[in-house]
XYZ file of C-alpha atoms in Angstrom:
779
model
C -141.175 176.897 -30.150
C -144.075 177.491 -32.443
C -144.402 175.417 -35.619
C -145.725 176.154 -39.153
C -148.381 173.990 -40.839
C -145.407 172.391 -42.629
C -143.883 170.784 -39.384
C -140.955 172.950 -38.973
C -140.293 175.881 -36.516
C -141.211 179.353 -37.547
C -138.163 181.174 -39.079
C -137.505 184.357 -40.515
C -134.548 186.253 -41.662
C -132.705 189.647 -41.615
C -129.831 191.586 -43.204
C -127.733 189.942 -40.381
C -128.850 186.375 -40.654
C -131.671 183.715 -40.380
C -133.425 183.021 -37.072
C -135.933 181.127 -35.330
C -138.437 183.284 -33.247
C -139.229 181.707 -29.899
C -142.853 182.781 -28.621
C -144.355 182.474 -25.192
C -147.958 182.844 -24.865
C -147.904 185.022 -28.324
C -145.202 187.108 -27.292
C -141.602 187.070 -28.842
C -138.996 186.016 -26.242
C -135.819 185.180 -28.366
C -134.476 185.226 -31.646
C -132.689 181.852 -31.766
C -130.047 181.443 -34.446
C -130.436 178.650 -36.994
C -127.997 175.752 -36.771
C -126.280 176.173 -40.020
C -125.035 179.621 -38.967
C -121.466 178.990 -37.648
C -121.127 182.437 -36.216
C -124.826 184.077 -35.752
C -125.249 187.921 -34.893
C -126.488 189.192 -31.771
C -128.308 192.146 -33.697
C -131.692 190.377 -33.806
C -131.848 190.297 -29.802
C -132.827 193.951 -30.484
C -136.146 192.438 -31.873
C -137.353 191.013 -28.591
C -138.529 194.315 -27.170
C -138.743 196.391 -30.267
C -141.867 194.705 -31.743
C -144.159 196.485 -29.344
C -141.728 199.215 -27.892
C -143.165 202.463 -26.837
C -141.543 203.914 -30.191
C -143.478 201.884 -32.241
C -146.000 203.485 -34.674
C -149.359 202.281 -33.987
C -151.619 204.212 -36.243
C -151.615 207.005 -39.279
C -150.698 210.227 -38.069
C -150.473 213.578 -39.543
C -148.545 216.733 -38.322
C -150.933 219.222 -36.670
C -150.189 222.057 -38.758
C -150.645 219.775 -41.935
C -153.753 218.169 -40.621
C -155.186 221.553 -40.124
C -154.064 223.533 -43.220
C -152.430 221.207 -45.486
C -150.096 222.514 -48.164
C -150.854 226.190 -46.639
C -149.300 224.987 -43.380
C -145.960 226.465 -42.122
C -143.237 223.774 -42.949
C -140.984 225.004 -40.089
C -143.473 222.942 -37.855
C -141.729 219.460 -39.099
C -139.880 218.160 -36.065
C -141.509 220.640 -33.722
C -145.382 220.287 -33.638
C -147.380 217.359 -32.358
C -149.318 214.871 -34.565
C -152.974 214.105 -35.046
C -153.839 210.552 -35.189
C -156.287 209.522 -38.092
C -157.942 206.643 -39.486
C -156.427 204.713 -42.481
C -159.492 205.957 -44.708
C -158.366 209.567 -43.877
C -154.491 209.057 -44.177
C -155.365 207.160 -47.818
C -157.167 209.912 -49.071
C -154.980 212.741 -47.875
C -152.053 211.018 -49.289
C -153.889 210.556 -52.769
C -155.013 214.090 -52.919
C -151.445 215.463 -51.791
C -149.747 213.323 -54.712
C -152.224 214.422 -57.235
C -152.017 217.929 -56.388
C -148.320 218.186 -56.801
C -148.706 216.342 -60.067
C -151.225 218.600 -61.383
C -149.415 221.810 -60.209
C -145.603 221.118 -60.532
C -145.331 217.734 -62.516
C -143.816 214.463 -61.374
C -140.533 215.666 -61.419
C -141.563 217.617 -58.030
C -142.010 214.218 -56.311
C -138.561 213.166 -54.900
C -138.765 209.305 -53.805
C -134.930 208.336 -53.773
C -135.740 206.693 -50.606
C -132.434 205.451 -50.002
C -131.847 202.611 -47.290
C -131.356 199.039 -46.730
C -135.231 198.673 -45.509
C -135.722 195.128 -44.437
C -134.852 191.792 -45.791
C -137.315 190.237 -48.169
C -137.692 190.069 -52.203
C -141.216 191.187 -52.146
C -141.684 193.445 -49.230
C -138.672 195.503 -50.261
C -140.085 199.054 -49.298
C -138.052 201.101 -51.607
C -139.186 198.869 -54.650
C -142.913 198.916 -53.549
C -142.663 202.719 -53.461
C -140.972 203.056 -56.870
C -143.332 200.660 -58.669
C -146.364 202.798 -57.280
C -144.971 206.066 -58.422
C -143.946 204.543 -61.776
C -147.541 203.812 -62.314
C -148.509 207.386 -61.156
C -146.262 208.901 -63.648
C -142.652 208.833 -62.418
C -140.555 210.564 -59.652
C -137.237 212.329 -59.496
C -134.990 209.235 -58.070
C -131.227 209.102 -56.794
C -128.394 207.183 -58.202
C -125.526 205.268 -56.456
C -125.451 204.448 -52.716
C -123.908 205.939 -49.535
C -121.740 202.936 -49.170
C -119.452 203.416 -51.999
C -120.921 205.998 -54.435
C -117.334 207.084 -55.855
C -116.385 203.525 -56.454
C -119.675 202.859 -58.450
C -118.630 205.763 -60.812
C -115.077 205.197 -61.124
C -114.774 201.527 -61.532
C -116.751 201.583 -64.908
C -114.092 203.900 -66.411
C -111.124 201.854 -64.932
C -112.045 198.324 -64.738
C -115.598 197.925 -66.424
C -118.792 196.582 -64.760
C -119.190 197.600 -61.281
C -121.220 195.108 -60.071
C -118.881 192.272 -61.268
C -116.145 194.023 -59.462
C -118.634 193.869 -56.074
C -119.715 190.553 -56.416
C -116.872 188.674 -57.993
C -113.842 189.340 -55.890
C -111.409 186.722 -55.227
C -112.832 184.083 -53.125
C -111.468 183.349 -49.575
C -110.304 179.756 -50.376
C -108.091 181.076 -52.962
C -106.510 183.467 -50.666
C -106.288 180.801 -47.978
C -104.329 178.464 -50.507
C -102.318 180.979 -52.362
C -101.775 184.454 -50.737
C -98.663 185.195 -48.917
C -99.656 188.979 -48.035
C -102.879 190.618 -47.295
C -102.809 194.240 -47.297
C -106.150 195.809 -45.896
C -106.278 199.573 -46.723
C -109.116 200.319 -44.238
C -108.630 197.102 -42.249
C -110.773 193.936 -42.082
C -113.392 194.765 -39.202
C -115.218 191.526 -38.523
C -118.224 193.517 -36.905
C -119.265 195.034 -40.502
C -119.451 191.276 -41.990
C -122.629 190.637 -39.613
C -124.659 192.061 -42.253
C -125.456 191.412 -46.163
C -127.771 193.356 -48.165
C -131.005 191.327 -48.880
C -130.243 188.975 -46.245
C -128.200 185.810 -45.562
C -128.103 182.390 -43.880
C -124.503 181.796 -42.689
C -121.857 184.152 -41.443
C -118.414 182.796 -42.787
C -115.902 185.592 -42.444
C -114.611 184.839 -39.254
C -113.917 181.316 -40.088
C -112.323 182.255 -43.498
C -109.946 184.821 -41.988
C -108.951 182.645 -39.299
C -108.302 179.623 -41.367
C -106.005 182.126 -43.698
C -104.223 183.394 -40.852
C -103.574 179.544 -39.792
C -102.599 178.946 -43.361
C -99.693 181.689 -43.127
C -101.086 184.430 -44.777
C -99.446 187.735 -43.340
C -101.944 190.482 -42.713
C -101.302 194.129 -42.635
C -104.010 196.700 -41.500
C -103.602 200.156 -42.790
C -106.004 202.122 -40.761
C -106.054 204.795 -37.926
C -107.915 202.210 -35.869
C -105.836 199.069 -34.639
C -108.844 196.877 -34.030
C -110.063 197.232 -37.463
C -108.515 194.129 -37.727
C -109.168 191.509 -34.912
C -106.299 190.332 -32.542
C -106.751 186.808 -33.589
C -104.935 187.737 -37.050
C -102.051 188.865 -35.584
C -102.093 191.675 -38.195
C -99.283 194.281 -38.280
C -100.761 197.593 -37.770
C -99.682 200.835 -39.874
C -101.513 203.595 -38.062
C -102.132 206.115 -41.109
C -103.377 209.570 -40.971
C -106.912 209.469 -42.128
C -107.714 210.185 -45.706
C -103.983 209.786 -46.948
C -104.184 206.153 -48.269
C -103.647 207.592 -51.733
C -100.526 209.281 -50.713
C -99.174 206.161 -49.166
C -100.035 203.898 -52.442
C -98.048 206.531 -54.337
C -94.946 205.889 -51.908
C -95.166 202.479 -52.198
C -95.608 202.645 -56.293
C -92.584 204.956 -56.341
C -90.441 202.596 -54.345
C -91.561 199.518 -57.023
C -90.318 201.956 -59.831
C -87.230 203.245 -57.850
C -85.860 199.842 -57.439
C -87.190 198.222 -60.653
C -89.847 195.988 -59.018
C -92.817 196.566 -60.990
C -93.752 194.333 -63.797
C -94.123 196.299 -67.250
C -95.067 193.217 -69.398
C -98.445 193.325 -67.422
C -98.841 197.073 -67.702
C -98.102 196.954 -71.588
C -100.453 193.805 -72.078
C -103.471 194.444 -69.734
C -103.323 198.318 -68.999
C -103.418 201.627 -70.894
C -102.187 205.085 -69.740
C -99.265 203.890 -67.387
C -96.590 206.449 -69.082
C -99.016 209.245 -68.063
C -99.282 208.059 -64.281
C -95.622 207.326 -64.454
C -94.724 210.818 -65.215
C -96.889 212.270 -62.414
C -95.274 209.374 -60.098
C -91.888 210.467 -61.020
C -92.614 214.170 -60.580
C -92.039 214.905 -64.284
C -95.496 216.824 -64.261
C -95.422 218.694 -60.816
C -92.018 218.663 -59.947
C -92.445 216.283 -56.882
C -91.495 212.749 -57.057
C -93.946 210.611 -54.798
C -90.996 209.076 -52.877
C -91.427 206.989 -49.795
C -89.878 210.030 -47.833
C -92.543 212.190 -49.395
C -95.416 209.798 -48.496
C -94.264 209.625 -45.027
C -94.633 213.207 -44.307
C -98.131 212.932 -45.366
C -99.430 209.663 -43.963
C -97.447 209.523 -40.833
C -96.055 205.958 -41.522
C -92.134 206.072 -41.689
C -90.337 206.033 -45.145
C -88.511 202.732 -44.021
C -91.689 201.015 -43.372
C -93.178 202.161 -46.847
C -90.100 200.804 -48.730
C -90.105 197.738 -46.753
C -93.616 196.970 -47.389
C -93.346 197.721 -51.285
C -90.410 195.189 -51.207
C -92.619 192.675 -49.439
C -95.631 193.268 -51.847
C -93.175 192.486 -54.994
C -91.394 189.439 -53.632
C -94.752 187.632 -52.607
C -98.276 186.676 -53.905
C -99.984 189.732 -52.634
C -103.641 190.889 -52.147
C -104.703 194.487 -51.910
C -108.087 195.062 -50.512
C -109.543 198.602 -50.066
C -112.560 198.910 -47.436
C -115.836 200.515 -48.744
C -115.461 203.396 -46.248
C -112.501 204.840 -47.887
C -114.702 205.800 -50.706
C -116.514 207.912 -48.370
C -114.039 210.951 -48.209
C -113.162 213.667 -50.400
C -111.616 212.477 -53.615
C -112.696 209.002 -52.635
C -112.739 207.754 -56.377
C -108.907 207.946 -56.239
C -108.386 205.631 -53.478
C -109.788 202.809 -55.633
C -108.151 203.884 -58.752
C -104.809 204.248 -56.779
C -105.327 200.489 -55.329
C -105.894 199.311 -58.832
C -102.873 201.165 -60.058
C -100.681 199.704 -57.432
C -102.022 196.147 -58.006
C -101.280 196.297 -61.921
C -97.637 197.490 -60.953
C -97.419 194.241 -59.069
C -98.670 192.300 -62.022
C -100.904 189.874 -60.134
C -104.251 190.896 -61.059
C -106.124 187.924 -62.160
C -103.924 185.429 -60.597
C -105.058 183.148 -57.543
C -104.842 184.868 -54.245
C -103.533 187.904 -56.012
C -104.299 191.295 -57.295
C -106.848 193.568 -55.876
C -110.247 193.276 -54.080
C -112.762 195.788 -53.044
C -114.767 195.568 -49.768
C -113.525 192.456 -47.884
C -114.436 193.101 -44.141
C -117.456 195.196 -45.483
C -120.223 192.946 -45.483
C -120.344 189.036 -45.103
C -120.708 188.037 -48.778
C -117.454 189.795 -50.016
C -115.275 186.656 -50.786
C -117.630 184.218 -50.190
C -116.987 181.023 -52.089
C -120.445 180.003 -53.338
C -122.907 179.321 -56.142
C -124.843 182.493 -56.838
C -128.526 182.275 -56.390
C -130.077 185.318 -58.571
C -133.740 185.659 -56.973
C -136.059 187.546 -59.204
C -136.700 191.038 -57.965
C -139.875 192.525 -57.508
C -140.850 194.258 -60.640
C -141.071 198.199 -60.555
C -141.779 199.007 -64.011
C -140.139 201.800 -65.845
C -139.909 205.163 -64.472
C -141.171 208.017 -67.078
C -138.589 210.412 -65.844
C -135.634 207.882 -65.981
C -132.307 209.942 -66.960
C -134.581 213.025 -66.806
C -134.907 213.809 -63.199
C -132.237 212.361 -60.842
C -129.780 213.294 -58.389
C -126.617 211.429 -57.023
C -127.882 210.009 -53.640
C -125.815 212.206 -51.181
C -126.874 215.334 -52.852
C -130.402 215.600 -51.452
C -129.835 218.678 -49.423
C -127.961 220.429 -52.387
C -131.214 219.605 -54.409
C -133.571 220.881 -51.703
C -131.789 224.268 -51.149
C -130.857 224.653 -54.632
C -133.544 223.993 -57.161
C -132.730 225.086 -60.834
C -128.930 225.129 -60.168
C -126.528 223.172 -62.000
C -124.451 220.290 -60.964
C -121.953 218.042 -62.526
C -121.956 214.135 -62.432
C -119.770 211.668 -64.383
C -118.878 213.993 -67.428
C -122.198 215.574 -67.830
C -124.180 218.726 -66.376
C -127.649 218.494 -64.756
C -130.039 220.759 -63.045
C -131.432 219.985 -59.701
C -135.343 219.908 -59.766
C -137.814 221.779 -57.426
C -139.365 219.517 -54.921
C -142.537 219.805 -53.521
C -143.245 216.373 -52.028
C -140.802 213.847 -50.500
C -142.070 210.210 -50.288
C -139.862 207.935 -48.196
C -140.061 204.049 -47.357
C -137.465 201.937 -46.180
C -134.864 204.132 -44.864
C -133.736 207.052 -42.615
C -132.039 209.795 -44.124
C -131.524 211.310 -40.733
C -129.248 208.600 -40.351
C -127.373 208.157 -43.656
C -127.129 211.982 -44.756
C -124.486 214.355 -43.710
C -124.513 217.804 -41.968
C -128.161 217.164 -40.476
C -128.797 220.973 -39.619
C -128.490 221.595 -43.351
C -130.830 218.563 -44.084
C -133.433 219.655 -41.681
C -133.549 223.132 -43.195
C -133.737 221.487 -46.579
C -136.451 218.819 -45.556
C -138.656 221.805 -44.614
C -138.898 223.388 -47.894
C -141.176 220.910 -49.740
C -144.946 221.166 -49.283
C -145.302 217.899 -48.186
C -143.224 214.928 -46.719
C -144.688 211.350 -46.327
C -143.125 208.350 -44.885
C -143.668 204.669 -44.066
C -141.809 203.553 -40.956
C -141.940 201.022 -38.062
C -140.989 203.419 -35.391
C -140.717 207.165 -34.471
C -137.377 207.681 -36.128
C -136.064 211.241 -36.625
C -137.427 210.703 -40.292
C -141.018 210.016 -39.170
C -140.744 213.094 -36.602
C -139.835 215.379 -39.399
C -142.506 214.225 -41.697
C -146.053 215.362 -42.541
C -147.894 212.001 -42.990
C -146.563 208.997 -41.034
C -147.966 205.595 -41.802
C -147.336 202.626 -39.887
C -145.522 199.706 -41.530
C -145.441 196.131 -40.565
C -141.925 194.714 -39.861
C -140.431 191.339 -41.233
C -141.869 189.584 -38.261
C -145.703 190.714 -39.505
C -145.375 189.322 -43.000
C -144.194 186.316 -45.394
C -141.516 186.763 -47.824
C -138.290 185.390 -49.165
C -134.728 186.526 -48.237
C -131.976 186.193 -50.549
C -128.569 187.983 -51.582
C -126.578 187.571 -54.782
C -123.515 187.156 -52.578
C -125.226 184.187 -50.604
C -125.897 180.637 -51.746
C -128.896 180.333 -49.740
C -132.697 181.584 -49.987
C -134.730 181.415 -46.773
C -138.608 181.355 -46.455
C -139.652 184.251 -44.149
C -142.825 183.162 -42.030
C -145.263 185.600 -40.525
C -144.405 185.266 -36.787
C -146.529 187.816 -35.057
C -149.893 189.681 -35.869
C -149.684 193.124 -37.494
C -148.827 195.408 -34.478
C -151.915 197.695 -33.887
C -152.959 199.327 -37.305
C -149.676 198.576 -39.039
C -149.911 197.347 -42.684
C -147.358 195.919 -45.189
C -146.109 198.583 -47.611
C -147.825 196.617 -50.296
C -151.222 197.044 -48.408
C -150.605 200.749 -47.846
C -149.724 201.455 -51.688
C -152.663 199.038 -52.725
C -154.881 201.253 -50.718
C -153.567 204.523 -52.018
C -153.477 203.154 -55.779
C -157.391 202.478 -55.241
C -157.846 205.974 -54.163
C -155.946 207.056 -57.289
C -157.511 204.634 -59.544
C -154.964 202.218 -60.571
C -155.246 199.505 -57.951
C -155.514 196.706 -60.415
C -152.296 197.695 -62.380
C -150.473 198.139 -58.949
C -151.553 194.633 -57.509
C -152.223 192.658 -60.925
C -154.836 190.922 -58.638
C -152.184 189.361 -56.704
C -152.008 189.093 -53.040
C -148.934 188.713 -50.768
C -148.743 184.750 -51.337
C -149.412 185.097 -55.153
C -146.452 187.539 -55.417
C -144.070 185.378 -53.547
C -145.017 182.427 -55.615
C -144.555 184.303 -58.900
C -141.005 185.635 -57.910
C -140.089 182.159 -56.989
C -141.465 180.708 -60.381
C -139.623 183.307 -62.189
C -136.488 182.212 -60.478
C -137.006 178.603 -60.827
C -137.566 179.116 -64.512
C -134.182 180.794 -65.033
C -132.077 178.741 -62.845
C -133.287 175.476 -64.571
C -132.475 176.972 -67.810
C -129.059 177.637 -66.291
C -129.145 173.863 -65.402
C -129.230 174.852 -61.772
C -131.153 172.491 -59.488
C -134.355 174.189 -57.904
C -136.989 172.761 -56.053
C -140.799 172.904 -56.423
C -142.431 175.658 -54.577
C -144.065 173.463 -51.932
C -140.763 171.676 -51.412
C -139.173 175.045 -50.733
C -142.160 176.019 -48.069
C -141.701 172.730 -46.277
C -137.987 172.845 -45.959
C -137.851 176.698 -45.415
C -134.772 176.833 -47.285
C -132.702 176.057 -50.231
C -129.082 176.187 -51.201
C -127.340 176.369 -54.609
C -124.246 174.190 -54.819
C -120.634 175.605 -54.720
C -118.544 175.145 -57.582
C -115.427 173.402 -57.353
C -112.862 176.175 -58.284
C -113.157 179.238 -56.190
C -113.493 182.625 -58.120
C -110.638 184.582 -58.921
C -111.296 188.256 -59.858
C -110.459 188.989 -63.745
C -108.970 185.456 -64.099
C -110.442 185.141 -67.729
C -109.265 188.705 -68.620
C -105.795 187.566 -67.491
C -105.791 184.367 -69.504
C -106.934 185.932 -72.741
C -107.486 189.645 -72.578
C -108.306 189.852 -76.445
C -111.428 187.231 -75.885
C -112.287 188.561 -72.698
C -111.996 192.188 -72.526
C -113.201 194.343 -69.904
C -116.034 196.727 -70.382
C -113.813 199.920 -70.598
C -113.259 202.166 -73.740
C -109.984 200.374 -74.218
C -111.010 196.749 -73.189
C -108.106 196.894 -70.897
C -107.371 198.497 -67.277
C -107.182 202.304 -67.691
C -104.607 203.804 -65.427
C -105.318 206.830 -67.517
C -108.643 207.575 -68.597
C -109.240 209.555 -71.773
C -112.682 209.923 -71.004
C -112.275 211.260 -67.235
C -109.464 213.489 -68.308
C -111.819 215.050 -70.941
C -114.425 216.124 -68.365
C -111.874 218.798 -67.100
C -112.684 218.314 -63.520
C -110.215 220.166 -61.093
C -111.051 217.836 -58.206
C -110.720 214.567 -60.462
C -108.005 214.403 -63.000
C -107.392 211.637 -65.303
C -105.127 209.420 -63.587
C -105.014 208.412 -59.782
C -103.818 211.450 -57.825
C -103.229 212.595 -54.205
C -105.394 215.632 -53.719
C -105.429 216.808 -49.925
C -108.921 217.017 -48.608
C -110.442 220.256 -47.157
C -110.290 218.601 -43.673
C -107.629 216.467 -42.664
C -104.903 216.303 -39.934
C -102.001 217.767 -42.450
C -104.206 220.885 -43.306
C -101.865 223.757 -42.687
C -104.180 226.351 -41.225
C -105.766 223.535 -38.997
C -106.764 224.621 -35.441
C -104.233 222.174 -33.817
C -107.042 221.510 -31.168
C -109.229 219.849 -33.970
C -109.128 215.956 -33.993
C -110.080 214.012 -37.150
C -113.422 212.120 -36.471
C -114.088 208.579 -38.111
C -117.864 207.956 -38.084
C -117.771 204.311 -39.104
C -120.519 201.233 -39.169
C -121.902 200.112 -35.596
C -121.369 196.665 -34.201
C -124.724 196.467 -32.378
C -126.961 197.191 -35.186
C -127.338 197.745 -38.913
C -126.968 201.418 -39.614
C -129.683 202.961 -37.551
C -131.714 199.916 -37.551
C -133.002 198.676 -33.930
C -131.041 201.342 -32.169
C -133.803 201.420 -29.603
C -133.678 197.589 -29.261
C -132.059 196.126 -25.943
C -128.992 195.131 -27.893
C -127.914 198.260 -29.256
C -128.823 199.986 -26.114
C -126.712 197.903 -24.036
C -123.733 199.202 -26.030
C -124.293 202.939 -25.002
C -122.864 204.442 -21.892
C -125.107 206.457 -19.816
C -127.844 206.211 -22.745
C -125.295 207.882 -25.216
C -123.331 206.629 -28.027
C -119.659 205.776 -27.078
C -116.946 207.941 -28.894
C -113.299 206.717 -28.540
C -110.284 208.905 -28.025
C -106.597 208.318 -27.694
C -105.246 208.583 -24.190
C -103.017 211.252 -25.140
C -105.737 213.298 -26.502
C -107.895 212.744 -23.651
C -105.394 213.766 -21.068
C -104.913 217.014 -22.655
C -108.644 217.728 -22.581
C -109.144 216.361 -19.254
C -111.451 213.730 -20.442
C -111.877 210.414 -18.588
C -113.759 207.053 -19.374
C -117.559 207.503 -19.283
C -117.250 211.324 -19.156
C -120.228 213.112 -21.516
C -118.297 215.077 -24.039
C -119.364 217.519 -26.534
C -118.184 217.115 -29.993
C -118.434 220.106 -32.357
C -117.418 222.149 -35.126
C -118.995 224.912 -37.215
C -121.791 222.865 -38.603
C -123.077 221.380 -35.550
C -122.519 219.410 -32.303
C -123.435 216.325 -30.328
C -123.034 214.744 -27.054
C -121.516 211.493 -26.585
C -120.043 209.224 -23.845
C -115.998 208.940 -23.758
C -114.160 205.836 -24.049
C -110.391 206.271 -23.623
C -108.985 203.557 -25.983
C -104.985 203.272 -26.935
C -106.259 201.380 -30.155
C -106.866 204.768 -32.006
C -103.913 206.860 -33.824
C -103.153 210.216 -31.878
C -105.526 212.840 -33.130
C -108.247 210.631 -34.212
C -111.799 210.004 -32.609
C -114.081 207.460 -33.498
C -117.761 207.120 -33.284
C -120.424 204.731 -35.073
C -123.082 206.022 -37.057
C -126.758 205.025 -36.412
C -127.685 206.905 -33.083
C -131.142 208.182 -33.563
C -131.097 212.027 -33.759
C -132.226 213.265 -30.632
C -132.581 217.178 -30.650
C -132.061 218.946 -27.209
C -134.190 221.826 -28.582
C -136.164 221.178 -31.439
C -137.097 224.871 -31.782
C -133.357 225.815 -31.999
C -132.011 227.182 -35.567
C -129.250 224.774 -34.984
C -129.840 221.517 -32.951
C -127.648 219.608 -30.494
C -128.247 215.945 -30.806
C -127.788 214.893 -27.215
C -127.731 211.187 -28.119
C -124.636 211.052 -30.306
C -125.354 211.127 -33.677
C -122.149 212.068 -35.576
C -123.676 213.538 -38.902
C -124.538 216.651 -36.834
C -120.688 217.557 -37.644
C -120.033 215.885 -40.773
C -119.621 217.924 -44.131
C -122.147 217.578 -47.207
C -119.445 218.321 -49.991
C -119.388 215.643 -52.596
C -116.282 213.401 -53.127
C -115.711 214.997 -56.527
C -117.504 216.255 -59.570
C -117.190 213.038 -61.137
C -119.098 210.791 -58.461
C -120.669 213.258 -56.031
C -120.652 210.671 -53.377
C -120.821 211.103 -49.465
C -117.390 212.222 -47.961
C -118.262 211.992 -44.321
C -114.873 210.547 -43.451
C -113.426 213.990 -44.383
C -114.285 215.636 -40.891
C -112.472 217.962 -38.129
C -114.027 218.365 -34.792
C -113.096 219.752 -31.391
C -113.967 217.375 -28.145
C -114.485 219.120 -24.764
C -115.684 217.425 -21.459
C -119.456 218.667 -20.976
C -119.798 220.640 -18.078
C -122.976 220.482 -15.761
C -125.767 217.904 -15.757
C -126.371 216.640 -19.245
C -129.661 216.905 -20.877
C -131.561 213.196 -20.839
C -131.827 211.131 -23.771
C -135.218 211.120 -25.261
C -134.708 209.340 -28.697
C -136.660 206.485 -28.079
C -139.839 208.419 -26.529
C -142.643 208.598 -29.004
C -143.980 212.360 -30.064
C -146.411 214.391 -28.634
C -150.133 213.886 -29.999
C -153.051 216.370 -30.172
C -156.376 216.716 -31.339
C -156.812 218.150 -34.928
C -158.986 220.789 -36.114
C -162.643 219.874 -36.251
C -163.936 219.781 -39.943
């Protein structure tokens, strides 16, 4: 194992943990876990062959049509034409000229740089932040708000409970649950696979031990999900196999049972909430002549009325924690899943009590519920966007923007207009993974005059771009990994030399800024080491002011890590508010939990009324006119990778079947379609189609198929008007409607498909092969 000059082994960190890279004659052969991680993830095994994989981008490249004709090129060539290799000098010049032309001819609002994605861990080398700093100094850009993970929660929670970030980070800690909770009800399950990761990086995987200790202490788990193994077997969770997208109806049936049997807590509702009377009128059926009884809910959600009544009675009799997974926001009307969970918890009257109330995202990432001292590392300064609040979109409305410039859209009570985008600049993400209805995105992606991307590998986002700049990975740079949901900071050593001509994003933008005349403003005359030291000292100064112990920089580098002390008392969500709601009001208009929101009601949205409401999605198993051959597709997070990161690495490839992404199907549904294990199947609807490998699995509810997201898009025929992905990207078939007019979030989980056995010899997977190259036009 190679050591640093500080006499410690080389180390690095990722979103899925900290590692000690093992080199043999300068070649990476192993990513060894650190000794302080009790449950390390194997995702980093993918780095062993990824660093120099054939899919690695080795030098700047430009789509041939754009190289020859620039802004006059046929943009239909994106994703179809070969590339031309160019020097960094040429690439920097062409990028600078393209940016300047768009700015001069159309204005900065014509530059879209939402650049959504997790990028790689590291506080300085965070690619979207580097991009945003660069473009802010250039005059601004059209940006995006919210996230694909939980956009609808980001918008609804401030109306209902106040600060979203507080609700996200400060959920009740697991030790409080272990000590006090009797019943843990998980809407969306509690999948351990998701907890491998934490945004920004983390050092210790804690969720497996926390949940195991909770089970040993007597906490009863109930997993409400169409997928049995959304909660692992060791928890001995009771499985309620709900019809997808019907959690709100189930919660209403539970709430009605509480009212019916006088099991709710009027004192809590009066003291800590507003608007319960308006919700209660709806619950009883006074406003629509439909009482939301357990029997009514059972017809919708597929769970027996007796089970609903029994669960409601258990909730009322015991210390109960309700949790809602992030995934349940990613469906039509996803805002109301969270709103209804809050309403149900308020009726139980346990919000703010140790081990009781409601939480958001347990089982979604490693840090949720982690009992730690918070380490708030200074972010890389991006400056101010001159177009802030003037030109933006909700993150999942990118295709709407590209297809409909000048059209209006609703968002959080206001009406905005989509700008006309002539240049897309992306760094640190893969929209061809995150976004829905990829055929529509491909069409929209071909509309601007220029697309630029920084990437490590030839992902679909790179293949569909005009200018592709090779970025250095986290193995090729120094940095610091830290997350607000982790107590560790880890120094990230440069482990390997830059691959071929790859540069860090900072180096790339410094060179382009030089071409545009603001290099000094961008760099502030600091190199990588200077910036890392600057961010460290800013963090240290603030921490010392808060009386938090903090090492000197040389001590941090020598040890390679630091840890903030854990407070004695585990955190409890909204405990101060419960103790004294007058002195500790919520950041809502009333200062209380808003079970009815005057603000949202005033927006007049037909798809988001002023209290939690059941509204059937446009695609679900209960749709009256549904083709009975259609199944509900759940496209959730993958186990062997983070999103699409390292899909080409050995660890992710080992989880594929015949090179394709596995799709799980219930035995009854498989038998009806003549499908057996390992068969290649075609999954399709009117929006698109993909091939996958079947896994027949009784852990799924009848009528449901499940496939992980993240398989790299691999068109069978890139020249087709609508492409088939032969690798298994589920976003070929997901719809591109927003959750509602309030949040406009992604709603991929509301998706019906047909599944059939593929007849004939399936086309070979080529997702990890580099594109074709050719010579460019001679000047």
